CSV table of C-alpha atoms and ligand atoms in Angstrom, one decimal:
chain,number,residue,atom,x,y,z
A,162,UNK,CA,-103.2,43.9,-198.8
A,163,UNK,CA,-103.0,43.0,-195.2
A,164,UNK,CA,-102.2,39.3,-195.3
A,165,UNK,CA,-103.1,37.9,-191.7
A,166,UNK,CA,-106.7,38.9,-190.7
A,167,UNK,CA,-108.2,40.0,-186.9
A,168,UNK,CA,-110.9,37.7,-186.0
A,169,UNK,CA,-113.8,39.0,-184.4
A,170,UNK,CA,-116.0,36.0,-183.7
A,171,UNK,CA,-115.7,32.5,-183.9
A,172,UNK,CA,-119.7,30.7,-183.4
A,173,UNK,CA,-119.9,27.6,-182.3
A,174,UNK,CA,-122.8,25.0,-182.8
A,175,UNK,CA,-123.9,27.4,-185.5
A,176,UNK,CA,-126.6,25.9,-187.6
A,177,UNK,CA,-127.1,28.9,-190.7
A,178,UNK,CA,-124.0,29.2,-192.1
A,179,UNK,CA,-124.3,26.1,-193.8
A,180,UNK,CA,-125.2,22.2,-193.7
A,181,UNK,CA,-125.4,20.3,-190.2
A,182,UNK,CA,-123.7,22.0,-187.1
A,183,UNK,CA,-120.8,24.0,-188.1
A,184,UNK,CA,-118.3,26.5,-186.6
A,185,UNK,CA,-118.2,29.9,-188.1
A,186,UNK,CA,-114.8,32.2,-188.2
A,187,UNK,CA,-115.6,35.8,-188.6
A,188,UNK,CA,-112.6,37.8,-190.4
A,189,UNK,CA,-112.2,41.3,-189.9
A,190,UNK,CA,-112.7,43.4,-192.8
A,191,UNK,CA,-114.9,44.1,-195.9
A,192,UNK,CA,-114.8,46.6,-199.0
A,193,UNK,CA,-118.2,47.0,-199.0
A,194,UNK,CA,-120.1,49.2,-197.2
A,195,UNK,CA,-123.9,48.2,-196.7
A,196,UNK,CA,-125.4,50.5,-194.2
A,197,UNK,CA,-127.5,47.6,-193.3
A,198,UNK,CA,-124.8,45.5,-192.3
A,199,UNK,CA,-125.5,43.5,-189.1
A,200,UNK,CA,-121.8,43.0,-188.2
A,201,UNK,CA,-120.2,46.8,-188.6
A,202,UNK,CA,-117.4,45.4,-186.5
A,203,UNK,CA,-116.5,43.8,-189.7
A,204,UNK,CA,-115.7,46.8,-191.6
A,205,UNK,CA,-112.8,47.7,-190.7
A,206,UNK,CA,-109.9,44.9,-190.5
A,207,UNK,CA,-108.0,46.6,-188.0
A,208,UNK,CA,-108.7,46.6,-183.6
A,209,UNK,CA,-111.3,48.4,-182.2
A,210,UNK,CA,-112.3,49.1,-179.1
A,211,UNK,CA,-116.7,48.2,-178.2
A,212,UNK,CA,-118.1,50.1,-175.4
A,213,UNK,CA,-121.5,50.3,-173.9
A,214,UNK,CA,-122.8,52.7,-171.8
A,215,UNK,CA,-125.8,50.1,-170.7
A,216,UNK,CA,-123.2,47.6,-169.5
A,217,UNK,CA,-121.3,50.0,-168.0
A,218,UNK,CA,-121.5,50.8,-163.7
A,219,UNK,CA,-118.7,53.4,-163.8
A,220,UNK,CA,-115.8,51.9,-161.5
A,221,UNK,CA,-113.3,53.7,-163.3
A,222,UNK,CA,-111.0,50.9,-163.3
A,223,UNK,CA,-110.5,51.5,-167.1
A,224,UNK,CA,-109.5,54.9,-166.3
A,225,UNK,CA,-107.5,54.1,-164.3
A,226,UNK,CA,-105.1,51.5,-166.3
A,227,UNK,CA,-105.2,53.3,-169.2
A,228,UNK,CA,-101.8,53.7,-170.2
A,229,UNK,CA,-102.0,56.4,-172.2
A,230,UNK,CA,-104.6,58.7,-170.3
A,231,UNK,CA,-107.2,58.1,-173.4
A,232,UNK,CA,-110.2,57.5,-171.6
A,233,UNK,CA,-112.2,59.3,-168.8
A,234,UNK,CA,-115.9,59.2,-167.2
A,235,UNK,CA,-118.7,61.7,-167.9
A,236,UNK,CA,-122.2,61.9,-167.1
A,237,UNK,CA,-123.1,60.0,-169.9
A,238,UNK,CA,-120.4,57.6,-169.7
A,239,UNK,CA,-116.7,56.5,-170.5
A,240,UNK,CA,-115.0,58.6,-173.5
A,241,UNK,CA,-112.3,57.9,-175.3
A,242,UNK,CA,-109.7,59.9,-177.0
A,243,UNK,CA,-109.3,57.9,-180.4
A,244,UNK,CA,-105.6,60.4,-180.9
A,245,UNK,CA,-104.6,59.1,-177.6
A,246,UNK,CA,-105.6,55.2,-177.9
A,247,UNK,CA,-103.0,53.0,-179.2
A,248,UNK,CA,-106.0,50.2,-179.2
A,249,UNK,CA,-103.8,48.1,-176.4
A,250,UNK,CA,-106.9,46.8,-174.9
A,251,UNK,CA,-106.3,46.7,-171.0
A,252,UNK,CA,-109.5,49.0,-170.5
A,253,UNK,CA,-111.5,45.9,-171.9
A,254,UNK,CA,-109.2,43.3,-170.0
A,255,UNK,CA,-109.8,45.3,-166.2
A,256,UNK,CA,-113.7,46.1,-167.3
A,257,UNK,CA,-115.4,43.8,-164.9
A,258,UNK,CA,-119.0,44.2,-166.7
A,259,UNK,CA,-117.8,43.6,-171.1
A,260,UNK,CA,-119.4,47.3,-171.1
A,261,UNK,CA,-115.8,47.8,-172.6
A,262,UNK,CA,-114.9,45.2,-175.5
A,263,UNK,CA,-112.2,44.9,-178.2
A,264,UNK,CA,-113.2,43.5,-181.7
A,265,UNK,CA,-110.5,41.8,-183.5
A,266,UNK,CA,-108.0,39.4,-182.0
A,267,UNK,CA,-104.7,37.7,-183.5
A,268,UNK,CA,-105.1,34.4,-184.2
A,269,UNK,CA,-102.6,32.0,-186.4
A,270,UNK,CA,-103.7,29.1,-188.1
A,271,UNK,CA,-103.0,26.5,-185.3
A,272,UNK,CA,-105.1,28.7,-183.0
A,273,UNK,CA,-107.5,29.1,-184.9
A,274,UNK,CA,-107.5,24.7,-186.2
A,275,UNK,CA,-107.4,23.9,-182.6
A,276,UNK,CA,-110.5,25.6,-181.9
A,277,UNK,CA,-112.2,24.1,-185.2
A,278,UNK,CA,-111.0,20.2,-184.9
A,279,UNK,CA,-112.1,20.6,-180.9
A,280,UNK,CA,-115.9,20.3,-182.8
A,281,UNK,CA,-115.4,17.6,-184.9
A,282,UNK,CA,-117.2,15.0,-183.2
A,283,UNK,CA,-120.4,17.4,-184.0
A,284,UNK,CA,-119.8,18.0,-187.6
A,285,UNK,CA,-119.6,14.2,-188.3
A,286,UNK,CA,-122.4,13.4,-186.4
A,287,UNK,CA,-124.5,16.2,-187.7
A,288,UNK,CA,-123.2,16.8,-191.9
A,289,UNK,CA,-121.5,19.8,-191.0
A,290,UNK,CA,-118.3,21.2,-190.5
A,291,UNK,CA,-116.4,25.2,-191.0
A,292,UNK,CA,-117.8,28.3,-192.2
A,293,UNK,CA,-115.3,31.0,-193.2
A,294,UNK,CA,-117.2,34.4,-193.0
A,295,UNK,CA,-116.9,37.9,-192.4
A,296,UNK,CA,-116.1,40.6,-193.0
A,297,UNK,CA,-114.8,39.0,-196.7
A,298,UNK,CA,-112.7,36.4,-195.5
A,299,UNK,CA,-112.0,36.1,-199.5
A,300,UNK,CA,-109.5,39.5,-198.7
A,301,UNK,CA,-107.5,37.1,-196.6
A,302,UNK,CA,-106.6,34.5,-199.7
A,303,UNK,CA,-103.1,33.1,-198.4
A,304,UNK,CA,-104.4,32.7,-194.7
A,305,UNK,CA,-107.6,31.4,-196.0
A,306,UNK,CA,-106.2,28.7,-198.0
A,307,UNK,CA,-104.4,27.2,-195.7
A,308,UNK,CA,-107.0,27.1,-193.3
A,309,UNK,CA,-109.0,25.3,-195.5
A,310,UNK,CA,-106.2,23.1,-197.0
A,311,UNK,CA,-105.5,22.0,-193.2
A,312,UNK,CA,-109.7,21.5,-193.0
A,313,UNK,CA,-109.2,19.2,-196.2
A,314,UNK,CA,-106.8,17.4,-194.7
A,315,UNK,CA,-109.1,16.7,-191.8
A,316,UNK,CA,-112.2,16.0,-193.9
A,317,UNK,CA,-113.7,18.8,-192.7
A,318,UNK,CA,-116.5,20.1,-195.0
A,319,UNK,CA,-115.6,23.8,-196.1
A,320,UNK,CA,-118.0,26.2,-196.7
A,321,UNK,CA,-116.6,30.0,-197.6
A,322,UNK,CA,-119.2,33.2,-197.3
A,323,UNK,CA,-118.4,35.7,-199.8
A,324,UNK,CA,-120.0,38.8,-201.5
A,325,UNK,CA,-118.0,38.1,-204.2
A,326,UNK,CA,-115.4,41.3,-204.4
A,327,UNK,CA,-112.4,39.7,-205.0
A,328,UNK,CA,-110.0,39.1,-208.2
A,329,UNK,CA,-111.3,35.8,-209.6
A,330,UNK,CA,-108.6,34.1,-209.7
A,331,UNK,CA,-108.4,33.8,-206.1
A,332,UNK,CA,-111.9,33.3,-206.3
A,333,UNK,CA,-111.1,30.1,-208.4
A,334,UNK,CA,-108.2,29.1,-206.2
A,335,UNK,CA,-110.0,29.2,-203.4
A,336,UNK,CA,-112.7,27.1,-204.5
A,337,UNK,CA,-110.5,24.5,-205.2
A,338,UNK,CA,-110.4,23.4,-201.4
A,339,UNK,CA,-113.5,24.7,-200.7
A,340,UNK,CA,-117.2,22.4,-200.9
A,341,UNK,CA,-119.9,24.7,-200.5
A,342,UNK,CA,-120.3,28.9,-201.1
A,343,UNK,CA,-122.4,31.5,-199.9
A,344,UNK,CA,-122.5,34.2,-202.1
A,345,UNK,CA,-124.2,37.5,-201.7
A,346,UNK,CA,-126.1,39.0,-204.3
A,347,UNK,CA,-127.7,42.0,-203.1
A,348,UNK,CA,-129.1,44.3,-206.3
A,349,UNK,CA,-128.7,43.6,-210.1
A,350,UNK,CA,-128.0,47.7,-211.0
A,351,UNK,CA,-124.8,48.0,-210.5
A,352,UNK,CA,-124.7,52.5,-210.3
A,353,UNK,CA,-127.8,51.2,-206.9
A,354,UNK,CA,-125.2,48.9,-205.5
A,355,UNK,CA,-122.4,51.5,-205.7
A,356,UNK,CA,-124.8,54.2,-203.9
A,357,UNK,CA,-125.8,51.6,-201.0
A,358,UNK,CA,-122.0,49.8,-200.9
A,359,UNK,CA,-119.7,52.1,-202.0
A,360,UNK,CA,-118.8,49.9,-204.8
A,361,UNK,CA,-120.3,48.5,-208.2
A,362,UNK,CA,-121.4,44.9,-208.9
A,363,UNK,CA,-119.9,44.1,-212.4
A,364,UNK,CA,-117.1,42.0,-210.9
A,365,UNK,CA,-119.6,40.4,-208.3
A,366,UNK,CA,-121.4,39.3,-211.3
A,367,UNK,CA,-118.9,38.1,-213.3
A,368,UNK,CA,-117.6,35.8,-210.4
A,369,UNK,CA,-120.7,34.3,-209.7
A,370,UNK,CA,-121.2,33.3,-213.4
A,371,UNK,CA,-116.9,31.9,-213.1
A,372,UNK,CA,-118.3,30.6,-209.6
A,373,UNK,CA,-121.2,28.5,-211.3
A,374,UNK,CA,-119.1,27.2,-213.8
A,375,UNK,CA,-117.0,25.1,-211.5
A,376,UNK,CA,-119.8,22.8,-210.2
A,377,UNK,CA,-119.4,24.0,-206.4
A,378,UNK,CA,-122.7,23.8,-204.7
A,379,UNK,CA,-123.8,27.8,-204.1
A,380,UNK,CA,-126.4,28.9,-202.4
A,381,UNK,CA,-127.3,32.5,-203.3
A,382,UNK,CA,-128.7,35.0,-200.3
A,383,UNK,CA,-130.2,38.1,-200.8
A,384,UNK,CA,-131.0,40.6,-198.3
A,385,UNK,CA,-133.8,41.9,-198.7
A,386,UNK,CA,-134.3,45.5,-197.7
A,387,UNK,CA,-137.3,47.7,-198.5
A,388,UNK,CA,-136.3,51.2,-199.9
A,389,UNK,CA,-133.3,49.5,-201.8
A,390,UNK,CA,-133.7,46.4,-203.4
A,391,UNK,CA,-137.5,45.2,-202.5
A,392,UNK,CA,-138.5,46.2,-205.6
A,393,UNK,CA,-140.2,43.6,-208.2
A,394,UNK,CA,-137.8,44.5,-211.0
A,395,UNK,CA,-134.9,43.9,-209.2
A,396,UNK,CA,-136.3,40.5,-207.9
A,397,UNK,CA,-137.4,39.7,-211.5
A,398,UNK,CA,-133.9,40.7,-212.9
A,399,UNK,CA,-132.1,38.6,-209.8
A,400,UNK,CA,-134.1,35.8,-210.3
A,401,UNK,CA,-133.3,35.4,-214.3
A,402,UNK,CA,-129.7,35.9,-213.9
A,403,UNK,CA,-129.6,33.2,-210.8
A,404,UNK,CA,-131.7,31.0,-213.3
A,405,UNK,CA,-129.1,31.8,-215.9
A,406,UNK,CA,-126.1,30.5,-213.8
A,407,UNK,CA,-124.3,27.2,-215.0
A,408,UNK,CA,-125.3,23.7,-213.3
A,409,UNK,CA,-128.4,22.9,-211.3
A,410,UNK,CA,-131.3,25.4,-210.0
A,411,UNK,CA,-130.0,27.4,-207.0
A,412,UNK,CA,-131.0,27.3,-203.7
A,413,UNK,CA,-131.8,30.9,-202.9
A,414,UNK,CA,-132.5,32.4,-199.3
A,415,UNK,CA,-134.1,35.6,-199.1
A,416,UNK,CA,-132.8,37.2,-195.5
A,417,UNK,CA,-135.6,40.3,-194.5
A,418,UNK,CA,-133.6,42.9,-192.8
A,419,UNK,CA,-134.0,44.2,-189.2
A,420,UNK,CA,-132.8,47.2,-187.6
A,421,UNK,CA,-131.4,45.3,-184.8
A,422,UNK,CA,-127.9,46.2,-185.1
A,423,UNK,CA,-128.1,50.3,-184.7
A,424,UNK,CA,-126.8,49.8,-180.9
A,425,UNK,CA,-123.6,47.9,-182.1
A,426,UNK,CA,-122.7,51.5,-184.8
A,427,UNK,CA,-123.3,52.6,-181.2
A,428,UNK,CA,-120.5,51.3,-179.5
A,429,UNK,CA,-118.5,51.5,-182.1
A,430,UNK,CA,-118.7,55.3,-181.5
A,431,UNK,CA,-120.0,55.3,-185.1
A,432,UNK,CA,-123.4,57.5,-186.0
A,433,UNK,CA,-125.6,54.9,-188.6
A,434,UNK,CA,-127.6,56.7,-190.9
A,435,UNK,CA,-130.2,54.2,-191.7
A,436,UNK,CA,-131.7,56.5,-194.6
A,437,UNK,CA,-134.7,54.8,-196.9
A,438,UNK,CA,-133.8,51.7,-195.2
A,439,UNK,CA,-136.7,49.9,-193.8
A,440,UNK,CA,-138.3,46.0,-193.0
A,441,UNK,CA,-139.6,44.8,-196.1
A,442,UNK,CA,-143.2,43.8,-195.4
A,443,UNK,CA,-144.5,40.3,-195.2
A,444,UNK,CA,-146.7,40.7,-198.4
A,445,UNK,CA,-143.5,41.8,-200.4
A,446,UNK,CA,-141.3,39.0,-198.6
A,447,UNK,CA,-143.9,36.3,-200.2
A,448,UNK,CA,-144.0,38.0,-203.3
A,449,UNK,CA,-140.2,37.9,-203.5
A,450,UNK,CA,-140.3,34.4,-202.6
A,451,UNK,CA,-142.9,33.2,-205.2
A,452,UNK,CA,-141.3,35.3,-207.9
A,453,UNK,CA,-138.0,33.4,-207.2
A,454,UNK,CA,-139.8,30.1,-207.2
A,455,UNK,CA,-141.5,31.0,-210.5
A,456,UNK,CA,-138.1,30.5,-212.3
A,457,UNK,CA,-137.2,27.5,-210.7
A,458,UNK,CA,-135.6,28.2,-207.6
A,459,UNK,CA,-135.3,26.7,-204.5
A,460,UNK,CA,-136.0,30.1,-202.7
A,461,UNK,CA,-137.4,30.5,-199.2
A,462,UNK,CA,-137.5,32.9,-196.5
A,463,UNK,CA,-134.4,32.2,-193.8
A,464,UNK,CA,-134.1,34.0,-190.6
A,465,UNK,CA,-130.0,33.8,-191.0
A,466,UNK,CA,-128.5,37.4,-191.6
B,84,LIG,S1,-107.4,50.4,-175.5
B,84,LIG,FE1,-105.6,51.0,-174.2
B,84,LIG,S2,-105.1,53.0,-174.8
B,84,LIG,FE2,-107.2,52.7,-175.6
B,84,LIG,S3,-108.5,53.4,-174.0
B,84,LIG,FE3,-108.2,51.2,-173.6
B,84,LIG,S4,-106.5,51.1,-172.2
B,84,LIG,FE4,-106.5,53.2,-173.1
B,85,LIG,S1,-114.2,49.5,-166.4
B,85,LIG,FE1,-116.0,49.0,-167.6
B,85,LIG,S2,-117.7,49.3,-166.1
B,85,LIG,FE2,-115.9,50.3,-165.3
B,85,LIG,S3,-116.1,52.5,-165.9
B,85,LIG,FE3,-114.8,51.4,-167.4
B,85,LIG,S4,-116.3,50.6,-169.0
B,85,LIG,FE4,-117.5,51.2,-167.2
């Protein structure tokens, strides 16, 4: 397990990933694979070079500080090699247009507090504070927990985004310095989930029920997709076992999903196979909604993804 994660983002005055104005910290890496994924950077939790042909004005300069000849211009654009790029990133540092980009940066725990307390005037004013999210920042557990035992010490509310694929013990460690959690739950079949994530959900499961238990507040979000989990069983089958969780009714967000992210697989070089996914319509969103309500949940449509 790599132990010190690539951040790809950090979001400031961010206002969805949890209460009042927060700061969000993206890790780099996730063992899921949803093919509707909005952040495919976050796959992967090692470097990777961005590029975008739109951006780009073709100056060559990346082609020419390449150090290891791994890039040249075409018609359609800059190419790269990916046997000959050792990921060094001085393409993206001479690109004067960002058409060329590197996701995933180094960052230690002191970077990374320095540009979270810089924002703490705004979380006190506003009830908010730091969002851990991915990726599965939860893969991360050592350099997580001191990030948010160093937040603690600050009084900085915690809140940790998870889809839940981690042992449960760290799980359960983690929410020890952690306030607030949200947690993915994206279909109830597990043999589904493998087919759209590459992996089952038994231990998802299991660790939301181990989650519950501990009196953290959670607020569940599923993303709603049509052709994969739209359908009124699953919703009906989500909804009961949310309803069945220990403590108080759950908030639930339901996130509709938009195929807005196709040009980042782009510049990532990768080909995204959409398949049967599609936007769920707005009669099935309110369906999905009411169904959710009708066992007690706090459930409403959010435009967070
Ligand atoms: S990251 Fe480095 S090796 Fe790769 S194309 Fe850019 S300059 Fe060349
Ligand atoms: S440096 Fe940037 S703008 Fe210039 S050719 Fe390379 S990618 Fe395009």
């Amino acid at each position: 397990m790599i132990e010190t994660p690539l951040i790809f983002d950090i979001k400031r005055y961010a206002i969805n990933d949890g209460p009042g104005i927060r700061t969000t910290i993206f890790f780099k890496g996730c063992p899921l694979r949803c093919p509707w994924c909005h952040n495919p950077e976050s796959y992967s939790g090692q470097k990777e070079k961005m590029y975008s042909s739109a951006k780009c004005i073709g100056c060559g300069e990346c082609v020419k500080h390449c150090p290891n000849q791994a890039c040249r211009l075409t018609p359609d654009g800059v190419v790269t090699d990916p046997d000959l790029c050792r990921l060094c990133s001085v393409c993206a540092e001479v690109c004067p247009t960002n058409a060329t980009e590197m996701s995933g940066r180094e960052m230690s725990v002191d970077e990374i507090m320095v540009a979270i307390k810089k924002e703490i005037t705004f979380y006190d004013q506003s009830g908010g504070g730091v969002s851990f999210s991915g990726g599965e920042p939860l893969m991360f557990p050592v350099f997580l927990l001191e990030l948010l035992k160093q937040c603690g010490q600050n009084q900085i509310h915690r809140t940790v985004d998870t889809a839940g694929l981690v042992p449960e013990k760290t799980l359960l460690e983690v929410a020890e310095h952690t306030e607030h959690f949200l947690y993915d739950l994206k279909m109830m079949d597990s043999v589904n989930h493998e087919k759209f994530t590459g992996m089952g959900n038994e231990l998802i499961l299991r660790n939301l029920q181990a989650l519950a238990k501990t009196g953290r507040t959670i607020d569940i979000r599923i993303p709603l997709i049509g052709g994969v989990n739209d359908d009124l069983e699953n919703i009906e089958e989500s909804a009961a076992f949310i309803a069945g969780l220990a403590g108080p009714p759950r908030r639930v967000d339901v996130l509709s999903y938009h195929n807005i992210a196709s040009q980042k697989y782009s510049r990532l070089g990768r080909i995204h196979h959409p398949g049967p996914l599609a936007e769920p319509t707005a009669e099935r969103q309110e369906e999905v909604v009411a169904l959710l309500k009708n066992h007690g949940l706090d459930a409403r449509l959010s435009s967070r993804w």
